[in-house]
Amino acid sequence: MNKTGFHEFGISSSELQTALRRILLVSSLLLLLAPSFVAAQSDLTGFWVLRVPTGDGNYRETFFDLKQSGEAVTGKVLQGARELAISGGTFKAGRLHLVATIHFQSVERQITYDGTIEGSKISMTVSFPGRDPVAGTAERTSPSAALPPPRLPLPALHDVPDNGLARTPPMGWNSWNKFAGKVDDAAVRGMADAMVSSGMKAVGYTYINIDDTWEGPHDAQGNITTNRKFPDMKALADYVHSKGLKIGIYSGPGPKTCAGYEGSYGHEEQDAKTYAAWGIDYLKYDWCSAGRIYKDEDMQAVYQKMGDALLATGRPIVFSLCQYGRGEVWKWGPKVGGNLWRTTGDISDNWRSLENIGFSQFNIAAYARPGHWNDPDMLEIGNGGMTADEYRTHMSLWALLAAPLLAGNDLRTMSEETKSILMNTEVIAIDQDAEAKPVQVISRDGNTVVLARLLQDHSTAVGLFNRGDQTAEVSVNWSALNLAGKKLSARDLWKHQPTETPGDRYSASVPAHGVVLLKVGP
Ligand code: GLA
């Protein structure tokens, strides 16, 4: 027997080497082809979780419940409570292509998911019209991973004592409308600087509010952490305070916030204590994923939990309820310690959105009072999607409604026109009027609307609005304001000058989507 011992089987050494080389070649070819071979054969049926990194240390999770039959893939995309049916899904030659339709801002849009198989994972790209595609990795998971945690019991209802804050509608800035997920420590510091240097602080703007996406996970001790964009929240709060301003933060009663970040569910008291320790002065508390655990009827108890927790910290913290005006929140908002409550869905930077929200708030105006305000959402002034006339309408309506004035633009780069709208002290004075009398609809006629509000100094703020697309003449009879027969003086609050009041009615030519705002007194 020779050294190799193979001769016994009639195989020469060179034959053996050739055979070995062939085996090696075939097996390496097989290895190369393996993923697509496996993929082509594999069945994607089952539950998957896609994790898309948000760039700050967090991941946004989307679940897929897939059913594969040959090359066809059907099933559902699950994102929070949202379920989207998959249409036209295919899996061909190792490539997955899924399409799901979503109703976004009353328009149907298609999200597409394109994946390639990598071992047991799928490398995926998500495309949404008008946004940059994002990439992540999907892996198999169990259906239970897509479910919310079990329901925790809720406290019995009681009235949370008034915290004594927000005697006039809060004024400040919030990050969401302009920055959304891109807000970070530097932007917040920049906004605090600009609030002072622009003169906004001097006319009453006070709160610098960080909206969603600052959050990290709760740590092993259950303490909420910040993500990479906010390395030191206490230091940031100190900085904002050093400017003579106050700082706000955002969370929600569910396990996840609206942007999919960590919420306060089951950590309410601990989170409130952390906010207080950081020096936070304002909390916006957003329903979102709480809706997967609780019903609308539970909202009062859910919000009361955080209202109590904030009060228990001993630090004055404005409590801002954000549940989009559901469950007639204006009736119970004050009872949970709420200083303001959203009355509508999200505003966006266009006339339709502004018009729909701004002119639909009059029936609930009487629920606003010192310490407790209706919140028709934050300002879009200066964000570029509307004309100056439309932004003046925005500011005028919010002032007449005694709405919070939370600027939502980049304060570092404001045009003079934007400044003149946000810092019109005569309009701000109406918003902040100490009497907080409800606005009244004096008349509506086609596209024109006349609103009025009695002020503490016994004068009346009068808004002549034109919702139409053409300039229109808008009039008001002084008798409708109980001002007939009196010697009147009137001031145009956008022109900053007195205006003549001849006769028994006032008429003005009002530009498309614009306003003439007056202060009238005997
Ligand atoms: C909801 C709120 C918005 C904003 C986002 C953040 O949509 O209504 O104002 O806070 O969540 O995710």
Short mmCIF file of C-alpha atoms and ligand atoms in Angstrom, two decimals:
data_model
loop_
_atom_site.label_atom_id
_atom_site.label_comp_id
_atom_site.label_asym_id
_atom_site.label_seq_id
_atom_site.Cartn_x
_atom_site.Cartn_y
_atom_site.Cartn_z
CA MET A 1 0.00 0.00 0.00
CA ASN A 2 1.48 3.34 -0.93
CA LYS A 3 1.40 6.35 1.24
CA THR A 4 -1.89 7.64 0.03
CA GLY A 5 -3.53 4.25 0.35
CA PHE A 6 -5.87 5.04 -2.58
CA HIS A 7 -4.15 2.65 -4.98
CA GLU A 8 -6.01 -0.17 -3.42
CA PHE A 9 -9.10 1.42 -5.04
CA GLY A 10 -7.34 1.64 -8.45
CA ILE A 11 -7.02 5.49 -8.35
CA SER A 12 -3.68 7.00 -9.35
CA SER A 13 -2.27 9.99 -7.50
CA SER A 14 -2.74 12.36 -10.49
CA GLU A 15 -6.29 11.07 -11.08
CA LEU A 16 -6.96 11.73 -7.43
CA GLN A 17 -5.63 15.27 -7.67
CA THR A 18 -7.82 16.01 -10.71
CA ALA A 19 -10.85 14.57 -8.94
CA LEU A 20 -10.12 16.64 -5.83
CA ARG A 21 -9.68 19.78 -7.96
CA ARG A 22 -13.05 19.10 -9.60
CA ILE A 23 -14.75 18.56 -6.27
CA LEU A 24 -13.26 21.82 -4.99
CA LEU A 25 -14.35 23.72 -8.12
CA VAL A 26 -17.90 22.37 -8.00
CA SER A 27 -18.26 22.96 -4.29
CA SER A 28 -16.95 26.53 -4.50
CA LEU A 29 -19.32 27.18 -7.40
CA LEU A 30 -22.12 25.76 -5.28
CA LEU A 31 -21.08 27.98 -2.39
CA LEU A 32 -21.14 31.02 -4.67
CA LEU A 33 -24.54 30.14 -5.99
CA ALA A 34 -25.85 28.98 -2.63
CA PRO A 35 -27.70 32.11 -1.49
CA SER A 36 -29.68 32.57 -4.67
CA PHE A 37 -30.15 28.82 -4.96
CA VAL A 38 -31.44 28.68 -1.40
CA ALA A 39 -33.44 31.84 -1.98
CA ALA A 40 -35.01 30.58 -5.17
CA GLN A 41 -36.05 27.49 -3.34
CA SER A 42 -36.91 29.10 -0.01
CA ASP A 43 -40.36 30.05 1.08
CA LEU A 44 -40.64 33.54 2.56
CA THR A 45 -43.96 32.69 4.19
CA GLY A 46 -43.99 33.84 7.79
CA PHE A 47 -43.38 36.85 10.02
CA TRP A 48 -40.48 39.20 9.40
CA VAL A 49 -39.26 42.34 11.12
CA LEU A 50 -37.50 45.04 9.13
CA ARG A 51 -35.22 47.34 11.12
CA VAL A 52 -34.27 50.62 9.49
CA PRO A 53 -31.60 52.53 11.41
CA THR A 54 -32.68 56.11 12.15
CA GLY A 55 -29.07 57.31 12.33
CA ASP A 56 -29.22 58.20 16.03
CA GLY A 57 -28.85 54.71 17.49
CA ASN A 58 -32.52 53.74 17.13
CA TYR A 59 -34.26 51.53 14.60
CA ARG A 60 -37.66 51.93 13.05
CA GLU A 61 -39.44 48.57 12.98
CA THR A 62 -41.86 47.37 10.35
CA PHE A 63 -43.37 43.90 10.44
CA PHE A 64 -44.34 41.75 7.47
CA ASP A 65 -46.75 38.84 7.50
CA LEU A 66 -45.88 37.20 4.18
CA LYS A 67 -47.42 34.35 2.21
CA GLN A 68 -45.50 33.04 -0.76
CA SER A 69 -47.05 30.91 -3.47
CA GLY A 70 -44.63 30.25 -6.33
CA GLU A 71 -43.33 33.65 -7.35
CA ALA A 72 -46.32 35.52 -5.91
CA VAL A 73 -46.09 37.10 -2.47
CA THR A 74 -49.13 38.41 -0.62
CA GLY A 75 -49.75 39.40 2.97
CA LYS A 76 -49.61 42.49 5.16
CA VAL A 77 -47.23 45.20 6.24
CA LEU A 78 -47.72 46.05 9.92
CA GLN A 79 -46.45 49.33 11.29
CA GLY A 80 -47.76 50.03 14.75
CA ALA A 81 -51.53 49.76 14.54
CA ARG A 82 -51.42 50.32 10.80
CA GLU A 83 -51.99 47.32 8.53
CA LEU A 84 -51.32 47.70 4.82
CA ALA A 85 -52.25 44.98 2.32
CA ILE A 86 -49.47 43.92 -0.02
CA SER A 87 -50.40 44.09 -3.67
CA GLY A 88 -48.35 42.84 -6.59
CA GLY A 89 -45.67 41.17 -4.46
CA THR A 90 -43.14 38.97 -6.24
CA PHE A 91 -40.13 36.86 -5.34
CA LYS A 92 -38.06 36.03 -8.41
CA ALA A 93 -34.44 34.93 -8.67
CA GLY A 94 -33.73 35.85 -5.09
CA ARG A 95 -35.31 39.29 -5.39
CA LEU A 96 -38.30 40.33 -3.35
CA HIS A 97 -40.55 43.18 -4.49
CA LEU A 98 -43.52 44.29 -2.40
CA VAL A 99 -45.95 47.14 -2.91
CA ALA A 100 -48.29 48.47 -0.21
CA THR A 101 -50.76 51.31 -0.56
CA ILE A 102 -51.07 53.90 2.18
CA HIS A 103 -53.48 56.81 2.62
CA PHE A 104 -51.21 59.72 3.47
CA GLN A 105 -52.60 63.25 3.90
CA SER A 106 -55.80 62.13 2.10
CA VAL A 107 -53.86 60.90 -0.92
CA GLU A 108 -53.17 57.28 -1.88
CA ARG A 109 -49.45 56.57 -2.14
CA GLN A 110 -47.45 53.45 -2.72
CA ILE A 111 -44.62 52.23 -0.55
CA THR A 112 -42.32 49.74 -2.25
CA TYR A 113 -39.99 47.32 -0.54
CA ASP A 114 -37.18 45.78 -2.59
CA GLY A 115 -35.15 43.04 -1.03
CA THR A 116 -32.34 40.64 -1.78
CA ILE A 117 -31.77 37.52 0.25
CA GLU A 118 -28.60 37.44 2.31
CA GLY A 119 -28.36 34.15 4.14
CA SER A 120 -31.29 34.01 6.51
CA LYS A 121 -31.91 37.79 6.22
CA ILE A 122 -33.34 40.10 3.62
CA SER A 123 -31.53 43.30 2.80
CA MET A 124 -34.30 45.80 1.99
CA THR A 125 -34.77 49.24 0.51
CA VAL A 126 -37.97 51.14 1.27
CA SER A 127 -39.15 53.77 -1.20
CA PHE A 128 -41.86 56.35 -0.54
CA PRO A 129 -42.73 59.00 -3.13
CA GLY A 130 -41.05 62.30 -2.42
CA ARG A 131 -38.63 60.91 0.14
CA ASP A 132 -35.15 59.48 -0.05
CA PRO A 133 -35.20 55.67 -0.01
CA VAL A 134 -34.07 54.08 3.26
CA ALA A 135 -32.34 50.75 3.78
CA GLY A 136 -32.50 48.13 6.49
CA THR A 137 -32.38 44.44 7.22
CA ALA A 138 -35.30 42.10 7.74
CA GLU A 139 -35.17 38.89 9.70
CA ARG A 140 -37.66 36.28 10.76
CA THR A 141 -39.59 36.89 13.94
CA SER A 142 -42.69 35.63 15.69
CA PRO A 143 -46.16 37.14 15.21
CA SER A 144 -46.18 38.13 18.89
CA ALA A 145 -43.25 40.52 18.30
CA ALA A 146 -45.63 42.74 16.33
CA LEU A 147 -48.10 42.95 19.20
CA PRO A 148 -48.16 45.70 21.83
CA PRO A 149 -47.29 44.82 25.44
CA PRO A 150 -50.11 43.71 27.78
CA ARG A 151 -52.51 46.32 29.08
CA LEU A 152 -51.58 47.87 32.44
CA PRO A 153 -54.39 48.83 34.82
CA LEU A 154 -55.48 52.47 34.92
CA PRO A 155 -56.07 54.65 37.99
CA ALA A 156 -59.56 55.67 39.13
CA LEU A 157 -60.50 59.12 37.86
CA HIS A 158 -59.98 62.15 40.05
CA ASP A 159 -59.30 65.82 39.37
CA VAL A 160 -55.59 66.62 39.16
CA PRO A 161 -55.00 69.97 40.91
CA ASP A 162 -54.27 72.93 38.62
CA ASN A 163 -50.51 73.49 38.33
CA GLY A 164 -51.01 77.24 38.05
CA LEU A 165 -49.06 77.48 34.76
CA ALA A 166 -49.94 78.88 31.33
CA ARG A 167 -52.23 81.68 32.50
CA THR A 168 -52.00 82.93 28.91
CA PRO A 169 -51.52 80.66 25.87
CA PRO A 170 -47.94 79.25 25.84
CA MET A 171 -45.56 80.93 23.40
CA GLY A 172 -42.37 79.42 22.06
CA TRP A 173 -40.93 77.19 19.38
CA ASN A 174 -41.29 73.48 18.60
CA SER A 175 -38.98 71.38 16.46
CA TRP A 176 -41.45 69.14 14.63
CA ASN A 177 -42.83 71.19 11.74
CA LYS A 178 -39.41 72.13 10.38
CA PHE A 179 -37.02 69.47 11.63
CA ALA A 180 -39.08 66.34 12.38
CA GLY A 181 -36.54 63.52 12.95
CA LYS A 182 -33.55 65.76 12.17
CA VAL A 183 -33.66 67.82 15.36
CA ASP A 184 -30.52 67.65 17.49
CA ASP A 185 -28.72 69.37 20.35
CA ALA A 186 -27.03 71.92 18.08
CA ALA A 187 -30.31 72.90 16.40
CA VAL A 188 -32.00 73.39 19.77
CA ARG A 189 -29.15 75.56 21.06
CA GLY A 190 -29.25 77.52 17.79
CA MET A 191 -32.97 78.06 18.21
CA ALA A 192 -32.50 79.31 21.78
CA ASP A 193 -29.83 81.76 20.57
CA ALA A 194 -32.05 82.93 17.71
CA MET A 195 -35.09 83.34 19.93
CA VAL A 196 -33.12 85.89 21.88
CA SER A 197 -31.22 87.59 19.03
CA SER A 198 -34.26 87.87 16.74
CA GLY A 199 -36.23 89.67 19.42
CA MET A 200 -38.77 86.87 19.82
CA LYS A 201 -37.98 86.44 23.49
CA ALA A 202 -38.58 90.14 24.06
CA VAL A 203 -42.12 89.89 22.64
CA GLY A 204 -43.07 86.88 24.78
CA TYR A 205 -41.81 83.67 23.15
CA THR A 206 -40.39 81.52 25.95
CA TYR A 207 -40.46 77.75 25.40
CA ILE A 208 -37.95 75.88 23.26
CA ASN A 209 -39.72 72.56 22.76
CA ILE A 210 -38.03 69.41 21.51
CA ASP A 211 -40.59 67.21 19.79
CA ASP A 212 -40.29 63.52 18.89
CA THR A 213 -37.01 61.65 18.13
CA TRP A 214 -34.79 62.69 21.06
CA GLU A 215 -35.42 59.38 22.83
CA GLY A 216 -33.20 56.41 23.46
CA PRO A 217 -34.42 53.23 25.18
CA HIS A 218 -35.21 52.87 28.88
CA ASP A 219 -32.05 51.49 30.52
CA ALA A 220 -31.78 48.44 32.79
CA GLN A 221 -32.98 50.56 35.75
CA GLY A 222 -35.95 51.78 33.74
CA ASN A 223 -34.57 55.29 33.25
CA ILE A 224 -35.31 56.93 29.93
CA THR A 225 -32.17 57.75 27.96
CA THR A 226 -31.47 60.11 25.08
CA ASN A 227 -30.13 59.06 21.71
CA ARG A 228 -26.94 60.20 19.95
CA LYS A 229 -28.52 63.46 18.77
CA PHE A 230 -28.89 64.61 22.39
CA PRO A 231 -25.72 63.66 24.26
CA ASP A 232 -26.60 65.53 27.47
CA MET A 233 -30.16 66.71 28.06
CA LYS A 234 -29.37 68.30 31.42
CA ALA A 235 -26.59 70.38 29.86
CA LEU A 236 -28.92 71.39 27.03
CA ALA A 237 -31.63 72.43 29.50
CA ASP A 238 -29.04 74.44 31.44
CA TYR A 239 -28.03 76.17 28.22
CA VAL A 240 -31.62 77.07 27.29
CA HIS A 241 -32.23 78.32 30.84
CA SER A 242 -29.06 80.42 30.69
CA LYS A 243 -30.74 82.37 27.87
CA GLY A 244 -33.69 83.15 30.13
CA LEU A 245 -35.85 80.67 28.22
CA LYS A 246 -37.64 77.45 29.15
CA ILE A 247 -37.28 74.01 27.61
CA GLY A 248 -39.88 71.43 26.61
CA ILE A 249 -39.77 67.78 25.71
CA TYR A 250 -42.03 65.16 24.13
CA SER A 251 -43.27 61.68 24.97
CA GLY A 252 -46.43 59.63 24.88
CA PRO A 253 -48.45 57.20 26.99
CA GLY A 254 -47.88 54.31 24.59
CA PRO A 255 -44.87 52.00 24.27
CA LYS A 256 -43.81 53.91 21.14
CA THR A 257 -44.13 57.52 20.04
CA CYS A 258 -45.62 58.50 16.71
CA ALA A 259 -42.17 58.39 15.11
CA GLY A 260 -41.60 54.91 16.57
CA TYR A 261 -39.30 56.00 19.43
CA GLU A 262 -39.51 54.93 23.06
CA GLY A 263 -42.70 56.09 24.85
CA SER A 264 -43.49 56.36 28.57
CA TYR A 265 -45.76 53.30 28.84
CA GLY A 266 -45.30 51.73 32.29
CA HIS A 267 -42.61 54.31 33.14
CA GLU A 268 -44.74 57.40 33.67
CA GLU A 269 -43.56 58.37 37.16
CA GLN A 270 -39.94 57.54 36.47
CA ASP A 271 -39.95 59.52 33.22
CA ALA A 272 -41.57 62.53 34.91
CA LYS A 273 -38.83 62.42 37.57
CA THR A 274 -36.15 62.26 34.90
CA TYR A 275 -37.63 65.24 33.05
CA ALA A 276 -37.69 67.19 36.32
CA ALA A 277 -34.09 66.21 37.08
CA TRP A 278 -33.03 67.41 33.64
CA GLY A 279 -34.81 70.73 34.24
CA ILE A 280 -37.64 70.28 31.75
CA ASP A 281 -40.44 72.88 31.88
CA TYR A 282 -42.98 71.54 29.38
CA LEU A 283 -44.13 68.09 28.23
CA LYS A 284 -46.08 67.34 25.06
CA TYR A 285 -47.67 63.94 25.55
CA ASP A 286 -48.77 62.24 22.35
CA TRP A 287 -51.34 59.40 22.24
CA CYS A 288 -50.13 57.42 19.18
CA SER A 289 -49.38 53.79 20.08
CA ALA A 290 -51.38 53.99 23.33
CA GLY A 291 -54.29 53.46 20.95
CA ARG A 292 -53.15 49.86 20.46
CA ILE A 293 -53.62 49.16 24.18
CA TYR A 294 -56.34 51.51 25.36
CA LYS A 295 -59.62 52.78 23.97
CA ASP A 296 -60.61 56.41 23.52
CA GLU A 297 -62.78 56.05 26.66
CA ASP A 298 -59.59 55.34 28.63
CA MET A 299 -57.86 58.53 27.54
CA GLN A 300 -58.77 60.57 30.59
CA ALA A 301 -57.27 57.99 32.99
CA VAL A 302 -54.22 57.53 30.76
CA TYR A 303 -53.51 61.27 30.68
CA GLN A 304 -54.34 61.66 34.37
CA LYS A 305 -51.52 59.21 35.15
CA MET A 306 -48.93 61.55 33.64
CA GLY A 307 -50.69 64.66 35.00
CA ASP A 308 -50.29 63.26 38.50
CA ALA A 309 -46.73 62.15 37.83
CA LEU A 310 -45.70 65.62 36.64
CA LEU A 311 -47.30 67.31 39.63
CA ALA A 312 -45.61 64.85 41.99
CA THR A 313 -42.17 65.96 40.77
CA GLY A 314 -42.72 69.34 42.39
CA ARG A 315 -41.28 71.08 39.32
CA PRO A 316 -43.59 73.38 37.35
CA ILE A 317 -44.05 71.53 34.04
CA VAL A 318 -46.63 72.63 31.47
CA PHE A 319 -48.68 69.59 30.40
CA SER A 320 -49.61 69.57 26.71
CA LEU A 321 -52.06 66.86 25.64
CA CYS A 322 -51.78 65.61 22.10
CA GLN A 323 -54.53 63.21 21.11
CA TYR A 324 -55.86 65.10 18.10
CA GLY A 325 -59.05 66.36 19.77
CA ARG A 326 -60.58 62.94 20.31
CA GLY A 327 -63.08 62.17 23.03
CA GLU A 328 -64.05 65.86 23.42
CA VAL A 329 -60.78 66.48 25.25
CA TRP A 330 -61.72 70.14 25.87
CA LYS A 331 -64.27 68.82 28.41
CA TRP A 332 -61.80 66.80 30.52
CA GLY A 333 -58.37 68.21 29.60
CA PRO A 334 -58.26 70.49 32.68
CA LYS A 335 -59.23 67.59 34.98
CA VAL A 336 -56.09 65.63 34.08
CA GLY A 337 -53.91 68.66 34.70
CA GLY A 338 -53.74 69.60 31.03
CA ASN A 339 -52.66 73.15 30.25
CA LEU A 340 -53.42 72.71 26.55
CA TRP A 341 -54.84 70.02 24.35
CA ARG A 342 -54.64 69.50 20.63
CA THR A 343 -58.03 69.85 18.98
CA THR A 344 -57.18 68.52 15.51
CA GLY A 345 -54.93 66.27 13.49
CA ASP A 346 -51.52 67.51 12.36
CA ILE A 347 -51.17 70.81 10.56
CA SER A 348 -49.05 70.99 7.43
CA ASP A 349 -47.53 73.91 5.60
CA ASN A 350 -50.25 74.53 3.02
CA TRP A 351 -53.39 76.64 2.73
CA ARG A 352 -55.88 73.72 2.71
CA SER A 353 -54.51 72.40 5.99
CA LEU A 354 -54.45 75.84 7.61
CA GLU A 355 -57.94 76.67 6.35
CA ASN A 356 -59.45 73.34 7.46
CA ILE A 357 -58.02 73.66 10.94
CA GLY A 358 -58.24 77.40 11.50
CA PHE A 359 -61.88 77.91 10.50
CA SER A 360 -63.22 74.81 12.29
CA GLN A 361 -62.43 75.77 15.89
CA PHE A 362 -65.16 78.25 16.78
CA ASN A 363 -67.65 75.88 18.43
CA ILE A 364 -65.18 74.89 21.12
CA ALA A 365 -63.67 78.35 21.67
CA ALA A 366 -65.52 78.78 24.96
CA TYR A 367 -63.62 75.86 26.54
CA ALA A 368 -60.36 77.83 26.53
CA ARG A 369 -59.58 79.73 29.72
CA PRO A 370 -56.50 80.81 31.65
CA GLY A 371 -54.39 77.74 32.37
CA HIS A 372 -56.27 75.53 29.90
CA TRP A 373 -56.14 76.14 26.15
CA ASN A 374 -57.41 74.67 22.91
CA ASP A 375 -54.41 73.86 20.72
CA PRO A 376 -55.12 73.82 16.97
CA ASP A 377 -51.46 72.77 16.43
CA MET A 378 -48.23 74.64 15.94
CA LEU A 379 -47.43 77.48 13.57
CA GLU A 380 -46.13 76.94 10.04
CA ILE A 381 -45.27 80.63 9.54
CA GLY A 382 -41.98 80.98 7.71
CA ASN A 383 -41.75 77.39 6.50
CA GLY A 384 -42.26 78.41 2.89
CA GLY A 385 -45.39 76.56 1.84
CA MET A 386 -47.76 79.53 2.06
CA THR A 387 -47.90 83.16 1.01
CA ALA A 388 -47.34 86.03 3.43
CA ASP A 389 -51.09 86.75 3.32
CA GLU A 390 -51.81 83.15 4.27
CA TYR A 391 -49.32 83.30 7.12
CA ARG A 392 -50.91 86.56 8.35
CA THR A 393 -54.25 84.71 8.32
CA HIS A 394 -52.57 81.91 10.32
CA MET A 395 -51.27 84.33 12.96
CA SER A 396 -54.52 86.32 13.11
CA LEU A 397 -56.70 83.23 13.49
CA TRP A 398 -54.47 81.72 16.18
CA ALA A 399 -54.53 85.02 18.06
CA LEU A 400 -58.32 85.33 17.87
CA LEU A 401 -58.61 81.69 19.01
CA ALA A 402 -56.28 82.31 21.99
CA ALA A 403 -54.20 79.43 20.66
CA PRO A 404 -50.67 78.59 21.81
CA LEU A 405 -48.15 80.40 19.60
CA LEU A 406 -45.46 77.81 18.98
CA ALA A 407 -43.37 78.82 16.01
CA GLY A 408 -42.43 75.84 13.85
CA ASN A 409 -39.83 77.38 11.53
CA ASP A 410 -36.05 77.75 11.57
CA LEU A 411 -35.57 80.83 13.75
CA ARG A 412 -31.92 81.14 12.67
CA THR A 413 -32.78 82.04 9.10
CA MET A 414 -36.02 84.04 9.26
CA SER A 415 -36.84 86.60 6.59
CA GLU A 416 -37.87 90.09 7.68
CA GLU A 417 -41.39 89.28 6.54
CA THR A 418 -41.55 86.15 8.72
CA LYS A 419 -40.27 88.17 11.67
CA SER A 420 -42.88 90.85 11.05
CA ILE A 421 -45.62 88.19 11.25
CA LEU A 422 -44.36 86.22 14.24
CA MET A 423 -43.39 89.35 16.16
CA ASN A 424 -46.41 91.53 15.50
CA THR A 425 -46.86 92.64 19.09
CA GLU A 426 -50.35 94.02 18.46
CA VAL A 427 -51.54 90.61 17.25
CA ILE A 428 -49.70 88.80 20.04
CA ALA A 429 -51.50 91.05 22.53
CA ILE A 430 -54.85 89.71 21.29
CA ASP A 431 -53.66 86.13 21.68
CA GLN A 432 -52.39 86.85 25.18
CA ASP A 433 -55.34 88.96 26.31
CA ALA A 434 -55.85 88.16 29.98
CA GLU A 435 -59.63 87.88 29.74
CA ALA A 436 -59.42 85.06 27.17
CA LYS A 437 -62.99 85.68 26.00
CA PRO A 438 -64.08 83.26 23.27
CA VAL A 439 -63.99 84.41 19.66
CA GLN A 440 -67.37 84.91 18.02
CA VAL A 441 -68.43 84.35 14.45
CA ILE A 442 -70.10 87.62 13.42
CA SER A 443 -70.93 86.61 9.86
CA ARG A 444 -70.11 84.13 7.16
CA ASP A 445 -70.86 84.86 3.55
CA GLY A 446 -69.51 82.56 0.87
CA ASN A 447 -65.77 82.71 1.26
CA THR A 448 -65.71 85.57 3.73
CA VAL A 449 -65.80 85.29 7.49
CA VAL A 450 -65.92 88.01 10.13
CA LEU A 451 -64.71 87.12 13.62
CA ALA A 452 -64.61 89.24 16.75
CA ARG A 453 -63.30 88.95 20.25
CA LEU A 454 -63.88 91.24 23.23
CA LEU A 455 -60.68 92.27 24.95
CA GLN A 456 -59.87 93.12 28.52
CA ASP A 457 -59.60 96.87 27.74
CA HIS A 458 -63.19 96.79 26.38
CA SER A 459 -62.06 97.13 22.81
CA THR A 460 -62.87 94.48 20.21
CA ALA A 461 -60.53 92.60 17.92
CA VAL A 462 -62.19 92.15 14.53
CA GLY A 463 -60.89 89.87 11.78
CA LEU A 464 -62.17 90.22 8.23
CA PHE A 465 -61.10 87.01 6.46
CA ASN A 466 -61.22 86.09 2.79
CA ARG A 467 -60.97 82.33 2.15
CA GLY A 468 -61.49 82.81 -1.59
CA ASP A 469 -58.90 82.72 -4.34
CA GLN A 470 -59.62 86.32 -5.49
CA THR A 471 -59.45 89.64 -3.65
CA ALA A 472 -62.82 90.30 -2.01
CA GLU A 473 -64.63 93.14 -0.29
CA VAL A 474 -65.41 92.11 3.30
CA SER A 475 -67.74 94.21 5.49
CA VAL A 476 -69.01 94.29 9.03
CA ASN A 477 -71.89 96.32 10.44
CA TRP A 478 -70.90 98.04 13.67
CA SER A 479 -74.33 97.09 14.98
CA ALA A 480 -73.31 93.42 14.82
CA LEU A 481 -70.58 94.27 17.32
CA ASN A 482 -72.82 96.47 19.49
CA LEU A 483 -70.73 99.43 18.37
CA ALA A 484 -73.32 101.28 16.25
CA GLY A 485 -73.80 104.97 16.92
CA LYS A 486 -70.60 105.29 18.95
CA LYS A 487 -67.63 107.42 18.08
CA LEU A 488 -65.14 104.73 17.19
CA SER A 489 -61.42 104.58 16.79
CA ALA A 490 -59.93 101.67 14.92
CA ARG A 491 -56.44 100.44 14.24
CA ASP A 492 -55.30 98.14 11.46
CA LEU A 493 -53.02 95.66 13.25
CA TRP A 494 -51.15 94.51 10.16
CA LYS A 495 -50.63 98.00 8.73
CA HIS A 496 -49.84 99.29 12.23
CA GLN A 497 -51.85 102.46 11.66
CA PRO A 498 -55.23 103.94 12.50
CA THR A 499 -58.00 103.37 10.00
CA GLU A 500 -61.05 105.55 9.31
CA THR A 501 -64.44 104.28 10.53
CA PRO A 502 -67.00 106.33 8.61
CA GLY A 503 -70.68 105.39 8.79
CA ASP A 504 -72.29 102.34 10.34
CA ARG A 505 -70.24 99.67 8.65
CA TYR A 506 -66.64 98.94 7.87
CA SER A 507 -65.55 97.56 4.49
CA ALA A 508 -62.12 96.45 3.38
CA SER A 509 -60.63 94.94 0.30
CA VAL A 510 -59.03 91.69 1.54
CA PRO A 511 -56.52 89.78 -0.58
CA ALA A 512 -57.02 86.11 -1.50
CA HIS A 513 -56.59 83.90 1.61
CA GLY A 514 -55.84 87.09 3.53
CA VAL A 515 -57.09 89.07 6.48
CA VAL A 516 -57.66 92.60 7.72
CA LEU A 517 -57.32 92.60 11.49
CA LEU A 518 -58.63 95.57 13.46
CA LYS A 519 -58.78 96.67 17.03
CA VAL A 520 -61.87 98.79 17.50
CA GLY A 521 -62.98 100.75 20.52
CA PRO A 522 -65.18 103.69 21.42
C1 GLA B 1 -47.84 63.41 15.99
C2 GLA B 1 -48.13 64.81 16.52
C3 GLA B 1 -47.15 65.78 15.88
C4 GLA B 1 -45.73 65.36 16.18
C5 GLA B 1 -45.50 63.94 15.73
C6 GLA B 1 -44.16 63.41 16.20
O1 GLA B 1 -48.11 63.31 14.63
O2 GLA B 1 -49.45 65.18 16.26
O3 GLA B 1 -47.40 67.09 16.35
O4 GLA B 1 -45.51 65.48 17.56
O5 GLA B 1 -46.49 63.06 16.23
O6 GLA B 1 -43.96 62.09 15.86
#
